[in-house]
Tab-separated table of N, CA, C and O and ligand atoms in Angstrom:
chain	number	residue	atom	x	y	z
A	797	MET	N	-7.724	-12.333	18.187
A	797	MET	CA	-8.123	-13.517	17.698
A	797	MET	C	-6.568	-14.300	16.859
A	797	MET	O	-5.749	-13.447	16.917
A	798	TYR	N	-6.930	-15.199	17.748
A	798	TYR	CA	-5.449	-15.981	17.570
A	798	TYR	C	-5.853	-17.218	15.937
A	798	TYR	O	-6.718	-17.663	15.826
A	799	THR	N	-4.666	-16.785	15.218
A	799	THR	CA	-4.716	-17.611	14.222
A	799	THR	C	-4.460	-19.392	14.227
A	799	THR	O	-4.959	-20.117	13.879
A	800	CYS	N	-2.889	-18.815	15.227
A	800	CYS	CA	-1.902	-20.325	15.433
A	800	CYS	C	-2.951	-20.156	17.170
A	800	CYS	O	-1.931	-19.821	18.058
A	801	ILE	N	-3.657	-21.383	17.498
A	801	ILE	CA	-3.789	-21.319	19.252
A	801	ILE	C	-2.717	-21.829	19.237
A	801	ILE	O	-2.106	-22.095	20.432
A	802	CYS	N	-2.354	-23.625	19.254
A	802	CYS	CA	-0.818	-24.056	19.185
A	802	CYS	C	0.110	-23.078	19.649
A	802	CYS	O	0.506	-23.643	21.307
A	803	ASN	N	0.395	-22.195	19.438
A	803	ASN	CA	1.617	-21.049	19.532
A	803	ASN	C	1.444	-19.870	20.260
A	803	ASN	O	1.792	-18.828	20.246
A	804	ALA	N	-0.386	-19.988	19.949
A	804	ALA	CA	-0.545	-18.016	20.874
A	804	ALA	C	-0.355	-17.067	20.062
A	804	ALA	O	0.176	-15.880	20.093
A	805	ILE	N	-0.347	-17.401	18.078
A	805	ILE	CA	-0.248	-16.382	17.754
A	805	ILE	C	-0.753	-15.706	17.180
A	805	ILE	O	-1.997	-16.279	17.037
A	806	LYS	N	-1.042	-14.281	17.535
A	806	LYS	CA	-2.630	-13.402	17.194
A	806	LYS	C	-1.937	-13.086	15.601
A	806	LYS	O	-1.363	-12.688	14.465
A	807	GLU	N	-2.915	-13.238	14.543
A	807	GLU	CA	-3.786	-12.626	14.065
A	807	GLU	C	-2.848	-10.970	13.389
A	807	GLU	O	-1.945	-11.331	12.450
A	808	SER	N	-3.180	-10.309	14.265
A	808	SER	CA	-2.488	-9.058	13.973
A	808	SER	C	-0.420	-9.258	14.741
A	808	SER	O	0.236	-8.815	13.653
A	809	ASP	N	-0.386	-9.871	14.452
A	809	ASP	CA	1.502	-10.751	14.963
A	809	ASP	C	1.608	-11.438	13.683
A	809	ASP	O	2.833	-10.834	12.874
A	810	LEU	N	0.545	-12.317	13.049
A	810	LEU	CA	1.271	-12.582	12.195
A	810	LEU	C	0.693	-11.556	11.012
A	810	LEU	O	2.817	-11.654	9.958
A	811	ARG	N	0.390	-10.536	11.168
A	811	ARG	CA	0.182	-9.975	9.806
A	811	ARG	C	1.679	-8.300	10.027
A	811	ARG	O	2.069	-8.741	9.232
A	812	LYS	N	1.838	-8.365	10.998
A	812	LYS	CA	2.758	-7.386	11.352
A	812	LYS	C	4.369	-8.251	10.761
A	812	LYS	O	5.143	-7.659	10.470
A	813	ALA	N	4.564	-9.560	11.145
A	813	ALA	CA	5.248	-9.847	10.375
A	813	ALA	C	5.353	-10.599	9.361
A	813	ALA	O	7.437	-10.574	9.197
A	814	ALA	N	4.710	-10.781	8.940
A	814	ALA	CA	4.350	-11.000	7.515
A	814	ALA	C	5.192	-10.188	6.427
A	814	ALA	O	5.762	-10.107	5.709
A	815	ARG	N	5.036	-8.552	6.730
A	815	ARG	CA	5.308	-7.943	6.651
A	815	ARG	C	7.059	-7.194	6.917
A	815	ARG	O	7.409	-6.502	5.978
A	816	GLN	N	7.178	-7.876	7.912
A	816	GLN	CA	8.724	-7.720	7.676
A	816	GLN	C	9.764	-9.164	7.825
A	816	GLN	O	11.638	-9.059	7.588
A	817	HIS	N	9.073	-9.561	7.162
A	817	HIS	CA	9.893	-11.085	6.986
A	817	HIS	C	9.028	-11.785	5.958
A	817	HIS	O	8.556	-11.847	5.245
A	818	ARG	N	10.405	-12.548	5.243
A	818	ARG	CA	10.150	-13.431	3.858
A	818	ARG	C	9.614	-14.925	4.388
A	818	ARG	O	10.163	-14.980	4.978
A	819	GLY	N	9.006	-15.547	2.816
A	819	GLY	CA	9.233	-17.152	3.532
A	819	GLY	C	7.231	-17.505	3.653
A	819	GLY	O	7.168	-15.899	4.000
A	820	GLY	N	7.364	-18.287	3.485
A	820	GLY	CA	5.763	-18.691	4.218
A	820	GLY	C	5.824	-18.626	5.518
A	820	GLY	O	6.141	-18.762	6.230
A	821	ALA	N	3.993	-20.153	5.681
A	821	ALA	CA	4.065	-19.231	7.378
A	821	ALA	C	5.169	-20.126	8.747
A	821	ALA	O	5.367	-19.304	9.172
A	822	GLU	N	5.405	-21.017	7.443
A	822	GLU	CA	6.881	-21.412	8.917
A	822	GLU	C	7.850	-20.707	8.920
A	822	GLU	O	8.557	-20.817	9.953
A	823	SER	N	7.833	-20.310	7.848
A	823	SER	CA	9.507	-19.558	7.780
A	823	SER	C	8.844	-18.299	9.153
A	823	SER	O	9.537	-17.852	9.482
A	824	VAL	N	7.853	-17.582	8.528
A	824	VAL	CA	7.293	-16.833	9.282
A	824	VAL	C	7.057	-17.179	11.160
A	824	VAL	O	7.845	-16.170	12.027
A	825	TYR	N	6.256	-17.484	11.060
A	825	TYR	CA	6.939	-18.594	12.252
A	825	TYR	C	7.924	-18.431	13.224
A	825	TYR	O	8.049	-18.147	14.762
A	826	ALA	N	8.476	-18.470	12.263
A	826	ALA	CA	10.535	-19.320	12.665
A	826	ALA	C	10.782	-17.663	12.721
A	826	ALA	O	11.141	-17.970	14.519
A	827	LYS	N	10.757	-16.848	12.097
A	827	LYS	CA	11.216	-15.545	12.766
A	827	LYS	C	9.376	-14.914	14.118
A	827	LYS	O	10.861	-14.361	15.087
A	828	LEU	N	9.247	-15.612	14.542
A	828	LEU	CA	8.551	-15.723	15.321
A	828	LEU	C	9.067	-15.922	16.951
A	828	LEU	O	7.935	-16.373	18.004
A	829	GLY	N	9.990	-16.599	16.320
A	829	GLY	CA	10.108	-17.383	17.833
A	829	GLY	C	9.459	-19.480	17.113
A	829	GLY	O	9.329	-19.867	18.913
A	830	LYS	N	8.632	-19.233	17.107
A	830	LYS	CA	7.775	-20.571	17.235
A	830	LYS	C	7.613	-21.336	15.626
A	830	LYS	O	8.458	-21.340	14.705
A	831	ARG	N	7.217	-22.539	15.990
A	831	ARG	CA	7.431	-23.556	15.040
A	831	ARG	C	5.918	-24.231	15.293
A	831	ARG	O	5.076	-23.986	15.792
A	832	PRO	N	5.469	-25.027	13.733
A	832	PRO	CA	3.961	-25.167	13.525
A	832	PRO	C	3.752	-26.818	14.668
A	832	PRO	O	5.130	-27.011	14.477
A	833	ASN	N	2.845	-26.923	15.372
A	833	ASN	CA	2.654	-27.785	16.139
A	833	ASN	C	1.645	-29.166	15.024
A	833	ASN	O	2.744	-29.807	14.651
A	834	CYS	N	0.763	-28.860	15.588
A	834	CYS	CA	-0.569	-29.702	14.831
A	834	CYS	C	-0.736	-29.023	13.307
A	834	CYS	O	-1.101	-29.972	11.975
A	835	GLY	N	-0.313	-27.737	12.745
A	835	GLY	CA	-0.341	-27.432	11.550
A	835	GLY	C	-1.954	-27.350	10.508
A	835	GLY	O	-1.658	-26.484	9.743
A	836	HIS	N	-2.912	-27.444	12.209
A	836	HIS	CA	-4.197	-27.247	11.307
A	836	HIS	C	-4.817	-25.211	11.253
A	836	HIS	O	-4.937	-25.408	10.445
A	837	CYS	N	-3.836	-24.670	10.798
A	837	CYS	CA	-3.586	-22.563	11.396
A	837	CYS	C	-2.445	-22.805	10.252
A	837	CYS	O	-3.131	-21.558	9.273
A	838	LEU	N	-1.395	-23.478	9.160
A	838	LEU	CA	-1.519	-23.557	8.060
A	838	LEU	C	-1.528	-22.987	6.893
A	838	LEU	O	-1.194	-21.738	6.466
A	839	GLU	N	-3.053	-23.065	6.645
A	839	GLU	CA	-3.333	-22.312	5.348
A	839	GLU	C	-4.134	-21.349	5.367
A	839	GLU	O	-3.854	-19.865	4.759
A	840	GLU	N	-4.352	-21.163	6.735
A	840	GLU	CA	-5.295	-19.824	7.221
A	840	GLU	C	-4.138	-18.783	7.345
A	840	GLU	O	-4.006	-17.719	6.575
A	841	ALA	N	-2.985	-19.344	7.549
A	841	ALA	CA	-1.956	-18.470	7.810
A	841	ALA	C	-1.201	-17.768	6.733
A	841	ALA	O	-0.387	-17.051	6.775
A	842	GLU	N	-1.160	-19.109	5.829
A	842	GLU	CA	-0.770	-18.552	4.383
A	842	GLU	C	-1.794	-17.956	3.441
A	842	GLU	O	-0.418	-16.661	2.804
A	843	ASP	N	-2.931	-18.009	3.971
A	843	ASP	CA	-3.507	-16.347	3.408
A	843	ASP	C	-3.309	-15.413	3.774
A	843	ASP	O	-3.841	-14.291	3.080
A	844	ILE	N	-3.367	-15.509	5.110
A	844	ILE	CA	-2.854	-13.931	5.791
A	844	ILE	C	-1.530	-13.082	5.362
A	844	ILE	O	-1.528	-12.087	5.491
A	845	ILE	N	-0.615	-14.270	5.222
A	845	ILE	CA	0.866	-13.343	4.933
A	845	ILE	C	0.843	-13.189	3.199
A	845	ILE	O	1.091	-12.328	3.606
A	846	LEU	N	-0.600	-13.846	2.479
A	846	LEU	CA	-0.383	-13.737	1.288
A	846	LEU	C	-0.694	-11.920	0.930
A	846	LEU	O	0.096	-11.508	0.384
A	847	GLU	N	-2.489	-12.263	1.793
A	847	GLU	CA	-2.910	-11.381	1.899
A	847	GLU	C	-1.877	-10.037	2.253
A	847	GLU	O	-1.930	-8.604	1.490
A	848	GLU	N	-1.406	-9.793	3.384
A	848	GLU	CA	-0.522	-8.894	3.744
A	848	GLU	C	0.218	-8.319	3.150
A	848	GLU	O	0.548	-7.037	1.862
A	849	ARG	N	0.949	-9.096	1.525
A	849	ARG	CA	1.755	-8.867	0.888
A	849	ARG	C	1.303	-8.178	-0.132
A	849	ARG	O	2.313	-7.714	-0.409
A	850	GLU	N	-0.059	-8.634	-0.579
A	850	GLU	CA	-0.527	-7.784	-1.899
A	850	GLU	C	-1.047	-6.774	-1.126
A	850	GLU	O	-0.730	-5.743	-2.583
A	851	ALA	N	-0.670	-6.632	-0.179
A	851	ALA	CA	-1.190	-4.797	0.105
A	851	ALA	C	-0.406	-4.067	0.364
A	851	ALA	O	-0.572	-2.756	-0.216
A	852	LEU	N	0.539	-4.960	0.975
A	852	LEU	CA	1.767	-3.387	0.905
A	852	LEU	C	2.608	-3.396	-0.939
A	852	LEU	O	2.838	-2.618	-0.975
A	853	ALA	N	2.372	-4.700	-2.040
A	853	ALA	CA	2.201	-4.417	-3.372
A	853	ALA	C	1.497	-3.717	-3.756
A	853	ALA	O	1.679	-2.971	-4.692
A	854	THR	N	0.483	-3.556	-3.102
A	854	THR	CA	-0.876	-1.972	-4.029
A	854	THR	C	0.066	-0.783	-3.550
A	854	THR	O	-0.601	-0.867	-2.487
A	855	PRO	N	-0.391	-0.172	-4.412
A	855	PRO	CA	-0.131	1.310	-4.718
A	855	PRO	C	-1.311	1.606	-4.716
A	855	PRO	O	-2.483	1.358	-4.308
A	856	LEU	N	-1.104	3.278	-2.797
A	856	LEU	CA	-2.711	3.712	-2.626
A	856	LEU	C	-2.732	4.312	-3.671
A	856	LEU	O	-2.345	5.322	-4.341
A	857	ALA	N	-4.685	4.480	-3.596
A	857	ALA	CA	-4.937	5.436	-4.478
A	857	ALA	C	-4.219	7.280	-4.610
A	857	ALA	O	-5.008	7.255	-3.142
A	858	ALA	N	-4.484	7.397	-5.576
A	858	ALA	CA	-3.859	8.652	-5.546
A	858	ALA	C	-5.497	9.554	-4.715
A	858	ALA	O	-6.668	8.756	-4.733
A	859	ALA	N	-5.442	10.566	-3.721
A	859	ALA	CA	-6.043	10.873	-3.499
A	859	ALA	C	-6.973	12.697	-3.659
A	859	ALA	O	-6.450	12.938	-4.552
B	2273	FES	S1	-2.634	-24.553	15.935
B	2273	FES	FE1	-0.570	-23.654	14.576
B	2273	FES	S2	0.182	-25.099	14.718
B	2273	FES	FE2	-1.570	-25.709	16.224
């Protein structure tokens, strides 16, 4: 599924980039070689980025 239609950025690519790069949506887009156009995706992109970083910071439960 695409998070950003203007730049054809898939949610999966955004999640991967969020784990590898710092900053907000615009910074992560820049690392993907993109920049916002209409801006409609930015709020959702920020949520996805935060979600990924929180998942990184949360230790896995011991099995
Ligand atoms: S949908 Fe992402 S900039 Fe337009």
